[in-house]
XYZ file of C-alpha atoms in Angstrom:
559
model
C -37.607 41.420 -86.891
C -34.627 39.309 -87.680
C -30.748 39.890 -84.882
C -28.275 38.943 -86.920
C -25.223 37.343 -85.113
C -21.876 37.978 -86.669
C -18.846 35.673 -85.576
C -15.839 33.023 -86.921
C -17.555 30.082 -85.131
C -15.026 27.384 -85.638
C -12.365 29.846 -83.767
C -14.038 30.610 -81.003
C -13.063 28.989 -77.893
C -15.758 26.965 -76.189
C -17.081 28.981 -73.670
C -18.075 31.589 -76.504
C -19.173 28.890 -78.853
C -21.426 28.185 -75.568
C -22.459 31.844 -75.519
C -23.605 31.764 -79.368
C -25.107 28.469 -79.477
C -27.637 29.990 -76.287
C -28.408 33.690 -78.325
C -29.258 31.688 -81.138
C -31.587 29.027 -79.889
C -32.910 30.342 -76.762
C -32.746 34.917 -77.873
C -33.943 33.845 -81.478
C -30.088 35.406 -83.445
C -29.749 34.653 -87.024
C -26.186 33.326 -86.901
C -24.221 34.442 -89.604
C -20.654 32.715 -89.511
C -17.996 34.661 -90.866
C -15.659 31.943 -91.188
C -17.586 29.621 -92.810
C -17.936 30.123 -97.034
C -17.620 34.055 -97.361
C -15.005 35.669 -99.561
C -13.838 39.132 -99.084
C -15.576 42.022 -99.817
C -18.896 40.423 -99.771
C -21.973 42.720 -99.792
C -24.532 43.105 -96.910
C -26.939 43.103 -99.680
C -25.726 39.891 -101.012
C -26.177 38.159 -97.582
C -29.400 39.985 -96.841
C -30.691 38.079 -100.644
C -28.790 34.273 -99.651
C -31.298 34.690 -96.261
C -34.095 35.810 -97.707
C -34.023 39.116 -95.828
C -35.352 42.606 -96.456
C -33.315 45.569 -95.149
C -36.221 46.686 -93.183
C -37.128 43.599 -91.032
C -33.413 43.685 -90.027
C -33.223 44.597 -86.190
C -29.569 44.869 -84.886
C -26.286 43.844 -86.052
C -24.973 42.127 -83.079
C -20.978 41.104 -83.580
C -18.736 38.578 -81.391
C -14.893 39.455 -81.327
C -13.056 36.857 -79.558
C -9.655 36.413 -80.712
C -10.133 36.764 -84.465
C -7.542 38.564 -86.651
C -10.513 39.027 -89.505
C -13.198 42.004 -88.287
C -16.405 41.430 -89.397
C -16.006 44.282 -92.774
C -12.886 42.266 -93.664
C -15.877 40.430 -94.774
C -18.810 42.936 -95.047
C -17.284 45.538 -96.618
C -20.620 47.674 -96.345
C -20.856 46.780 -92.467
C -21.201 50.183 -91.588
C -23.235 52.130 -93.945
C -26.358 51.218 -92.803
C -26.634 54.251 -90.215
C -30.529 52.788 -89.831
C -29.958 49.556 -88.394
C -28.241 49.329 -84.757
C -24.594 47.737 -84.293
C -23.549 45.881 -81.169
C -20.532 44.278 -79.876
C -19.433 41.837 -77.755
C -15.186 41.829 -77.607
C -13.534 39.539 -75.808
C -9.987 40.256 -77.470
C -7.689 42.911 -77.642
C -7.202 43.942 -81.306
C -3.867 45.490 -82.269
C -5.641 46.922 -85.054
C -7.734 50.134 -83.806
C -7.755 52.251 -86.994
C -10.339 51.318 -89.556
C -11.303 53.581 -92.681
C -9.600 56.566 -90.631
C -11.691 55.878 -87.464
C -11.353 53.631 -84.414
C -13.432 50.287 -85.227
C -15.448 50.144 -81.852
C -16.427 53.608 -82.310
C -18.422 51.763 -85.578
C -20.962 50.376 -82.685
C -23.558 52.153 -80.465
C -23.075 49.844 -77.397
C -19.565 47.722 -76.605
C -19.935 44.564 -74.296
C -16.896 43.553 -72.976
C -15.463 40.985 -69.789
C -12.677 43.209 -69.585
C -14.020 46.447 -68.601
C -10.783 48.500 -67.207
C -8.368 47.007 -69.580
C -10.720 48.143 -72.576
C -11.095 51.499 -71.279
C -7.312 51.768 -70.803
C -6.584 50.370 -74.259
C -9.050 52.055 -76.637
C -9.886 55.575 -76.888
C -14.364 55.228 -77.023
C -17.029 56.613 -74.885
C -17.379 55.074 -71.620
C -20.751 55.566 -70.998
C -20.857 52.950 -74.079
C -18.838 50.107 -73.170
C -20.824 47.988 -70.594
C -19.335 45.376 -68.409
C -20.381 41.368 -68.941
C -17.710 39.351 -67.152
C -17.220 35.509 -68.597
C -19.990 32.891 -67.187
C -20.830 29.108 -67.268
C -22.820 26.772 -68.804
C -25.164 25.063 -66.350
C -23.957 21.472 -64.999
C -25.136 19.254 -61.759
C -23.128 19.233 -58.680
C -23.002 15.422 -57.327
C -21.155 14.011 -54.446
C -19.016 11.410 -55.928
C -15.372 9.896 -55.890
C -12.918 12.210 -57.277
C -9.556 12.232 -57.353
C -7.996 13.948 -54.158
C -5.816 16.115 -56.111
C -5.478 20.285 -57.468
C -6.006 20.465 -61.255
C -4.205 23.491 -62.636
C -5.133 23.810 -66.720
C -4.500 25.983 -69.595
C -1.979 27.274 -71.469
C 1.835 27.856 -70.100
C 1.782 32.014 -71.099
C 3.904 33.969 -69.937
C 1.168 36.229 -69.238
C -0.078 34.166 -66.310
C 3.189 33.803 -64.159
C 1.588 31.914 -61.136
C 0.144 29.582 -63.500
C 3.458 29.319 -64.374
C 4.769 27.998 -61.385
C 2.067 26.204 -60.418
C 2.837 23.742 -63.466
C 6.380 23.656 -62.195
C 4.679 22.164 -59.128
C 3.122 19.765 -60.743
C 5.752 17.519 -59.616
C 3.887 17.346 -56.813
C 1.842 14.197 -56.099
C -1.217 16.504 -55.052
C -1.316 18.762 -57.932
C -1.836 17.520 -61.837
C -1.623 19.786 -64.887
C -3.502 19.771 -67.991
C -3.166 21.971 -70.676
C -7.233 21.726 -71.898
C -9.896 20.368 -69.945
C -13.698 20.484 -70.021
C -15.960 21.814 -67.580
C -17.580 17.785 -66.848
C -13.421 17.132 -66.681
C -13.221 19.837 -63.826
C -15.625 18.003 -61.366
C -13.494 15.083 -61.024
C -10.930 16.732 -58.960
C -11.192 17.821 -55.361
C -10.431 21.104 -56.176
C -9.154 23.222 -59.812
C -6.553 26.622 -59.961
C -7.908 29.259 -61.835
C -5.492 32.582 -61.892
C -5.920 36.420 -63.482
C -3.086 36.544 -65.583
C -0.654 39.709 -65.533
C -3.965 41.917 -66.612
C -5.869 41.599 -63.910
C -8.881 40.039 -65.324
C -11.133 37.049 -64.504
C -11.461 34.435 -66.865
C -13.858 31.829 -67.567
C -12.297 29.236 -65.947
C -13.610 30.757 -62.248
C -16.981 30.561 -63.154
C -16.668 27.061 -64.967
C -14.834 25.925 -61.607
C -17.658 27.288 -59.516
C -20.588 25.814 -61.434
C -18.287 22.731 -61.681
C -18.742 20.890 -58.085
C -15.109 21.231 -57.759
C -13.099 23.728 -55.369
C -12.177 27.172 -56.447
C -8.282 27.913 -55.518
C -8.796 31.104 -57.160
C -5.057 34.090 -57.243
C -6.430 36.903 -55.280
C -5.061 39.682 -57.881
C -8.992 40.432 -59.364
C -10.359 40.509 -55.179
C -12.323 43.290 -55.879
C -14.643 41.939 -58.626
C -14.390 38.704 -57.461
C -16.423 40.448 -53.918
C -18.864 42.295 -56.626
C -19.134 39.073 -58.193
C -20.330 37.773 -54.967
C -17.407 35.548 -54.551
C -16.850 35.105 -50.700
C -13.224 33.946 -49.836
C -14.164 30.580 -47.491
C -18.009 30.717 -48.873
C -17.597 29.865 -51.974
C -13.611 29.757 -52.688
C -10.580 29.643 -50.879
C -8.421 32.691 -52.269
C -4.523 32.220 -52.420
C -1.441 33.813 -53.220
C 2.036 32.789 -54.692
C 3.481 32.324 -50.731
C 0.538 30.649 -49.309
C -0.809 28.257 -51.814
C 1.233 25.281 -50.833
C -0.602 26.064 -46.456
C -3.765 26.276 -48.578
C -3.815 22.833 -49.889
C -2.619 21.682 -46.902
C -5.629 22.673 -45.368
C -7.486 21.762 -48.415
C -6.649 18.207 -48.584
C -6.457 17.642 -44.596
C -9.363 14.782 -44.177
C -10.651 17.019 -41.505
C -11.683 19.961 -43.692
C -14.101 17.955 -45.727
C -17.042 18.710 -44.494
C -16.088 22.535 -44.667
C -15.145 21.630 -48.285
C -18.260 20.359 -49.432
C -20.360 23.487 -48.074
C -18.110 25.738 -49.971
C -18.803 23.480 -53.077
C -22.466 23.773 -52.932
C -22.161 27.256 -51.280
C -20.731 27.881 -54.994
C -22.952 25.906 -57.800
C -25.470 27.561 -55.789
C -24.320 30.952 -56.372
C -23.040 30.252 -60.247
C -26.631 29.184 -60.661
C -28.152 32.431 -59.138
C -25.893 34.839 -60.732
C -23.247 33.378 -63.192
C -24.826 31.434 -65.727
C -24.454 32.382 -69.628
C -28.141 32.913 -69.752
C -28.214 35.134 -67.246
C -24.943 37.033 -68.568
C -27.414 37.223 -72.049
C -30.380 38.813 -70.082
C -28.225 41.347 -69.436
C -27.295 42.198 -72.760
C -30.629 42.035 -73.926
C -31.598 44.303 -71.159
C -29.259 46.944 -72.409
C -30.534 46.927 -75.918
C -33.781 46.913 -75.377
C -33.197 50.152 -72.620
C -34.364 48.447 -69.662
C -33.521 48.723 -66.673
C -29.650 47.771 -67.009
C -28.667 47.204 -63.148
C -26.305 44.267 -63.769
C -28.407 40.545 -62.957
C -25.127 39.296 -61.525
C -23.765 41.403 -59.142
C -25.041 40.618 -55.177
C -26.130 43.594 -53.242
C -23.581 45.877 -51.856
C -24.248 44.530 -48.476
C -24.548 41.570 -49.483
C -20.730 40.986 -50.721
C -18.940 43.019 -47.667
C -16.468 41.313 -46.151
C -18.156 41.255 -42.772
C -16.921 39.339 -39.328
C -19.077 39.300 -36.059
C -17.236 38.512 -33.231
C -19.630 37.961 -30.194
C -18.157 37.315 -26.907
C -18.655 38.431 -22.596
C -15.920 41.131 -21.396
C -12.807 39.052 -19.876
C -13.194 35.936 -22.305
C -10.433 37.418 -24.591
C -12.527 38.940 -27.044
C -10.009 42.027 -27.520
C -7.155 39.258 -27.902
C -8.664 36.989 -30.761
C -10.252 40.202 -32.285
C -6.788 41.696 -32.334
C -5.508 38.444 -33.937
C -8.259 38.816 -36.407
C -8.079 42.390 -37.062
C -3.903 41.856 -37.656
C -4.499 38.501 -39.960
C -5.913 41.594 -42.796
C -5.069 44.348 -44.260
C -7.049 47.371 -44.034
C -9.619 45.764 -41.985
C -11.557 47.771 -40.005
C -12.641 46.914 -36.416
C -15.711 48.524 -34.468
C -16.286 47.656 -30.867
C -19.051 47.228 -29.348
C -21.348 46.891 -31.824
C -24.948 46.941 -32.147
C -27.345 45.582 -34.449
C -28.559 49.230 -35.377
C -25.098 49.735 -36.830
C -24.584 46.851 -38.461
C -28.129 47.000 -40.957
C -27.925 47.230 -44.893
C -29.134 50.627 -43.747
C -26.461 51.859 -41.713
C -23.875 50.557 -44.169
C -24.675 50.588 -47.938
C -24.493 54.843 -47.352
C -21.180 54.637 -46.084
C -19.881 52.905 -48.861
C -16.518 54.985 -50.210
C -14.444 54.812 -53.585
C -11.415 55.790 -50.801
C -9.936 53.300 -48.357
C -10.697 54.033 -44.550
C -7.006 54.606 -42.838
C -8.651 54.363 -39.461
C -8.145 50.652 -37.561
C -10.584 51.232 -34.763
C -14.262 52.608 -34.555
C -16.750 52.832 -31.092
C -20.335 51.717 -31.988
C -19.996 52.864 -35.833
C -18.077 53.174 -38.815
C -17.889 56.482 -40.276
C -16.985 55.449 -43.857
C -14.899 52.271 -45.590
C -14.372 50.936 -49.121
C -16.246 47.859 -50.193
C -13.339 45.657 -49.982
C -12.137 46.384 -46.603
C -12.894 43.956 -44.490
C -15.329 45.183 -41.187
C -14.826 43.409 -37.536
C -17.731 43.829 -35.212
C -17.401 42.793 -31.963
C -20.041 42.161 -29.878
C -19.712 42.361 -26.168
C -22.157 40.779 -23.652
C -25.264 40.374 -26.114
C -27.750 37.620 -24.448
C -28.108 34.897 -26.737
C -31.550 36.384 -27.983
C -30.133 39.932 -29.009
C -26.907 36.922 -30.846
C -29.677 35.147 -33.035
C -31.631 38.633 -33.743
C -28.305 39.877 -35.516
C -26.782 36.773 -37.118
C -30.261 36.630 -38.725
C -30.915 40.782 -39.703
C -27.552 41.418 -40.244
C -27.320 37.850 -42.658
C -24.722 37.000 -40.637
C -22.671 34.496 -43.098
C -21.641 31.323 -40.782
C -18.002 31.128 -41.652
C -17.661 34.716 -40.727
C -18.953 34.183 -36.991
C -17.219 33.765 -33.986
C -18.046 33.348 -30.855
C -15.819 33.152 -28.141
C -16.381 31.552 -24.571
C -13.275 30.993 -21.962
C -12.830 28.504 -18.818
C -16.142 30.511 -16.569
C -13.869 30.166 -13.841
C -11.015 32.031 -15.113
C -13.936 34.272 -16.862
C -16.080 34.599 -13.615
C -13.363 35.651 -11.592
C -11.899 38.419 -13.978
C -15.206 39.737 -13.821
C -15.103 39.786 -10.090
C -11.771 41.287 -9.726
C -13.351 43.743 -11.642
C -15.991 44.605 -10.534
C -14.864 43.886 -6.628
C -15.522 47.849 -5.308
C -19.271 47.567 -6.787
C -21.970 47.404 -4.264
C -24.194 45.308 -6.511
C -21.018 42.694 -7.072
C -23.284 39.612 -6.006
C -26.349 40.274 -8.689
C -23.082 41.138 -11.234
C -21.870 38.304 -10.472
C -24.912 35.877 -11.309
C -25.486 38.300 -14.162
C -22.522 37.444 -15.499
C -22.998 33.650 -14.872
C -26.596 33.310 -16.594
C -25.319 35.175 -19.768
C -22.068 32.786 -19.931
C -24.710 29.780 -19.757
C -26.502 31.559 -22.581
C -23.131 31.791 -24.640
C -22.514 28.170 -23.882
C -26.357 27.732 -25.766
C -25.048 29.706 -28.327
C -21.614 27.569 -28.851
C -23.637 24.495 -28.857
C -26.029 26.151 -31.630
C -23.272 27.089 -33.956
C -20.436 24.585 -32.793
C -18.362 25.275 -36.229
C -18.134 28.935 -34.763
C -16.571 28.561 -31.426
C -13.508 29.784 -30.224
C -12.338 28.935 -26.946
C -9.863 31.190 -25.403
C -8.001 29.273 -23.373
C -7.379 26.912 -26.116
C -6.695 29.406 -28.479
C -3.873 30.721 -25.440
C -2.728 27.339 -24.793
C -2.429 25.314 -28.067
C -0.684 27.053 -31.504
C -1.960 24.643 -33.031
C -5.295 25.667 -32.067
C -4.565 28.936 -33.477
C -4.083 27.401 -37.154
C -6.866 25.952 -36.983
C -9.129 28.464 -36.275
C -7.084 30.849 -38.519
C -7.548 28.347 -41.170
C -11.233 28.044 -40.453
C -11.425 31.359 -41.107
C -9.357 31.103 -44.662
C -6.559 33.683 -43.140
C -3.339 32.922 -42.783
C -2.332 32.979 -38.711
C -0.174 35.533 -37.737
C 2.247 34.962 -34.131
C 3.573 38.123 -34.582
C 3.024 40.116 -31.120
C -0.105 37.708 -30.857
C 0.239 38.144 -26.798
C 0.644 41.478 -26.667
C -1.814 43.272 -24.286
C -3.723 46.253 -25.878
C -4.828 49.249 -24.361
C -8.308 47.521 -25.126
C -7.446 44.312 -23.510
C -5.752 45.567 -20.638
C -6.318 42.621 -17.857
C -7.751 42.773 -14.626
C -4.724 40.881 -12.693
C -1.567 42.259 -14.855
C -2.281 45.725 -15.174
C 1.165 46.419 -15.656
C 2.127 43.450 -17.658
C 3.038 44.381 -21.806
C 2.370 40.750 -22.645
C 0.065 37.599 -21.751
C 1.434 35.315 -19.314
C -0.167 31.775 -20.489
C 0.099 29.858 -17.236
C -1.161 32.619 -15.423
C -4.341 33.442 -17.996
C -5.200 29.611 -17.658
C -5.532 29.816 -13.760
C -7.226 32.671 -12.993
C -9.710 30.970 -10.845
C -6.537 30.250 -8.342
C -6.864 33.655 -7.312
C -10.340 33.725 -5.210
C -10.859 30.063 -4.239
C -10.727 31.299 -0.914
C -13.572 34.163 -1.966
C -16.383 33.656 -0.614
C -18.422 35.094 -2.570
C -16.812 33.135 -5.553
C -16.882 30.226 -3.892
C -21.069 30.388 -3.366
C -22.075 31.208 -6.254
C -19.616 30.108 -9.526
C -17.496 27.132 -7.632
C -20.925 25.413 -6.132
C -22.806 25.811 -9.060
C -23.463 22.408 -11.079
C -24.756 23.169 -13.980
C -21.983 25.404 -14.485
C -19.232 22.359 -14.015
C -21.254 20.270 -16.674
C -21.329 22.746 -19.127
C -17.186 23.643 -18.906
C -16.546 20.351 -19.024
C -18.883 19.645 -22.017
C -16.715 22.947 -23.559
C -13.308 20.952 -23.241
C -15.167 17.638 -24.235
C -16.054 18.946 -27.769
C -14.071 21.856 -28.490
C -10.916 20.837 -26.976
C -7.876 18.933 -26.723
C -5.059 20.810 -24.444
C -7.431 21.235 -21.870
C -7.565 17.998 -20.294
C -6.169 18.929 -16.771
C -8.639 22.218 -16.757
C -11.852 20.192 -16.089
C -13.565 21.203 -13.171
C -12.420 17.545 -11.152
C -9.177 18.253 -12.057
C -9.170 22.068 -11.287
C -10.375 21.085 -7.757
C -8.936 18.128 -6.938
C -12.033 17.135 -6.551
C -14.459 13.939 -7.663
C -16.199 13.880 -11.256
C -19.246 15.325 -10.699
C -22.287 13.141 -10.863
C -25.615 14.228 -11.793
């Protein structure tokens, strides 16, 4: 049975000449090119005869409708009167012509294929159940590590349709950003990193997926978020999402030698994920799927759970886990934090049924979530999970590396805000070494995911510390009220105190080194003083006078 393929070749822009090139030699289409020797008013019989085709061995009609001002019975002026043989479409234009012999032309087709699912529903008056969404894809290409040139490509045409394209060619001027008005997807892999926006209709174009697949960095406008998370598209896994006020910070961070490393996994992070999920022949599986009533859940969508926005912020009580979670939690919109979490909670399980068209007013949840919208961003903070019960849910809960934190403070400042705590217990001395064995633990766990750590009293002492870590994160830090003590992370010493005092946070330890008690079991113990100052050795740099010799006036230690 013969799929005939219906399209103006030569005016199609690459990416669908891409498309029909792979239906016909790898889905077995008969192309029939529209632009190429027909005259007007031809016949369907008259083609059916040049091809040496019966009627009856003819399959499907199957028509692509990108940007063409002739429709395919411009041509065929039969098209539709063969009620026996099944039409298809694939549109990837908006026509201004809808009315056709007295009815609306995509009503002429049984099933509509479209990248622009909302906007075609808005537009045209058809069935929804008929109109099926295939966003854009990408031919295959290899990802190398190789010289490129340390600049931003920003490409395609100057429309007034795509306003931060726009003025991103206006900043051109800039010695880190170069504009092109066409470029090729082997072009696109010789830049650190390429622009790709959604124009003023909200859609996602090609150009993301040809970026992705490229080897080069997605600096994708954030305006399309939502299908860009179905998509599987993780801000800071596999693109770093920007707006019109914060793209110039981006490449900043972008192009700081320091970030390269973090650059590179996000590269293969995302020619890993085009591959999986975004490749034209994968986009035509889908299709074919559809037509041939199988089983049409769409091949490139991740899991629900698999493209929430999810944070895990693991940390001991009195390290400042409410303070950088607060940070966190005020860095997004809408984000949802739940405290003290536990794995149960946190399971595709426990999720994917709370899933909800509406967005969850509600900032703060104990233990569970009741309900959220897939693009709200979830916060769990773990409190005082040993460093078994850490690995257990970074691996069950797929615990994505760039959206872990774990926080560890000065264990002298920590240990003795525990203590002040817990002073009036009668246990105090086995809370006390509890307390010390699960902050060696969480200095196992910083050293087995370094890229992850926080340290508060860096974070306290050093701004730029903050940016960092904000940046690491792909958010944009916020100082606003950053030291302001919640009800949550009220402190042991300034109960009545509205904001952090710094000096005061970073010397804790000043209050009991005449404690016994303190003195025998956190000041004398040595593997304790190697580890802090291993902390400020690696993750460090403001810390220098807050090493244990230097704490104590006392000799390095030597072991």
């Amino acid at each position: 049975m013969h799929k005939l393929l219906f399209v103006q070749y030569e005016s199609c822009k690459h990416h669908i000449k891409i498309f029909v090139d792979t239906m016909v030699n790898n889905y077995g289409f008969t192309l029939v090119n529209i632009s190429s020797g027909f005259k007007y008013n031809t016949s369907i019989t008259q083609l059916l005869n040049d091809l040496s085709i019966t009627l009856y061995d003819v399959k499907c009609f199957f028509v692509i409708d990108s940007y063409n001002d002739i429709l395919v019975h411009h041509i065929f002026n039969d098209f539709y009167d063969y009620s026996n043989i099944n039409r298809y479409i694939y549109t990837d234009s908006f026509h201004i012509e809808q009315d056709t012999k007295s009815i609306n032309y995509y009503n002429n087709f049984i099933k509509i294929f479209t990248p622009h699912l909302k906007q075609f529903l808005q537009k045209y008056d058809v069935n929804s159940s008929l109109v099926y969404w295939v966003p854009h894809a990408s031919s295959s290409s290899s990802f190398k590590h190789e010289k490129v040139e340390k600049k931003l490509l920003v490409c395609g045409k100057n429309l007034s349709t795509h306003p931060f394209r726009r003025k991103m060619i206006k900043e051109s001027i800039n010695e880190l950003i170069e504009y092109k008005e066409c470029v090729t997807q082997n072009e696109l892999k010789n830049y650190t990193a390429c622009f790709a926006d959604c124009s003023s209709m909200h859609f996602i174009g090609p150009l993301y997926f040809e970026i992705l697949m490229s080897g080069s960095l997605l600096v994708g406008e954030d305006n399309c978020y939502e299908d860009l998370i179905k998509l599987g598209m993780i801000e800071g896994i596999h693109y770093i999402r920007c707006t019109e006020s914060d793209i110039m910070q981006k490449l900043d961070w972008i192009f700081d030698p320091i970030n390269e490393p973090k650059i590179n996994i996000i590269k293969k992070n995302a020619v890993n994920l085009a591959t999986k999920l975004h490749t034209i022949e994968r986009r035509i599986d889908h299709i074919m799927r559809i037509i041939n009533n199988y089983s049409i859940k769409e091949l490139f969508l991740l899991s629900d759970y698999n493209s929430l926005n999810k944070y895990h912020i693991f940390g001991i009580e009195k390290s400042g886990t409410h303070a950088i979670t607060t940070w966190v939690h005020r860095m997004q919109s809408n984000s949802i934090l739940i405290d003290d979490a536990t794995k149960e909670f946190c399971t595709p399980d426990s999720l994917i049924p709370k899933i909800s068209e509406e967005t969850n007013k509600v900032k703060c949840y104990e233990k569970v979530v009741t309900n959220f919208s897939s693009k709200q961003p979830l916060l769990f903070l773990h409190k005082n999970s040993p460093m078994v019960e850490v690995n257990t849910i970074i691996t069950d809960c797929k615990v994505l590396i760039s959206k872990l934190i774990i926080i560890i403070r000065n264990p002298y400042n920590n240990l003795a805000s525990i203590l002040k705590n817990y002073l009036k217990e009668d246990e105090i001395a086995s809370i006390i070494k509890k307390f010390i064995d699960l902050w060696k633990q969480y200095f196992y766990v910083c050293m087995q995911y370094p890229e992850c750590v926080v340290v508060y009293d860096e974070w306290v002492n050093s701004r730029g510390y903050r940016v960092a870590v904000a940046n690491n994160l792909c958010l944009s830090n916020k100082e606003k009220n950053i030291f302001q003590i919640t009800e949550r992370g009220k402190s042991s010493f300034d109960t009545n105190s509205k904001n952090i005092e710094i000096n005061s946070v970073l010397r804790r330890y000043e209050n009991y080194r005449s404690n016994e008690l303190y003195n025998e079991l956190v000041m004398n113990d040595k593997e304790l003083k190697v580890m802090w100052n291993s902390i400020t050795t690696v993750f460090c740099s403001s810390l220098k006078n807050y090493k244990y010799s230097i704490m104590t006036n006392t000799p390095a230690l030597i072991i």
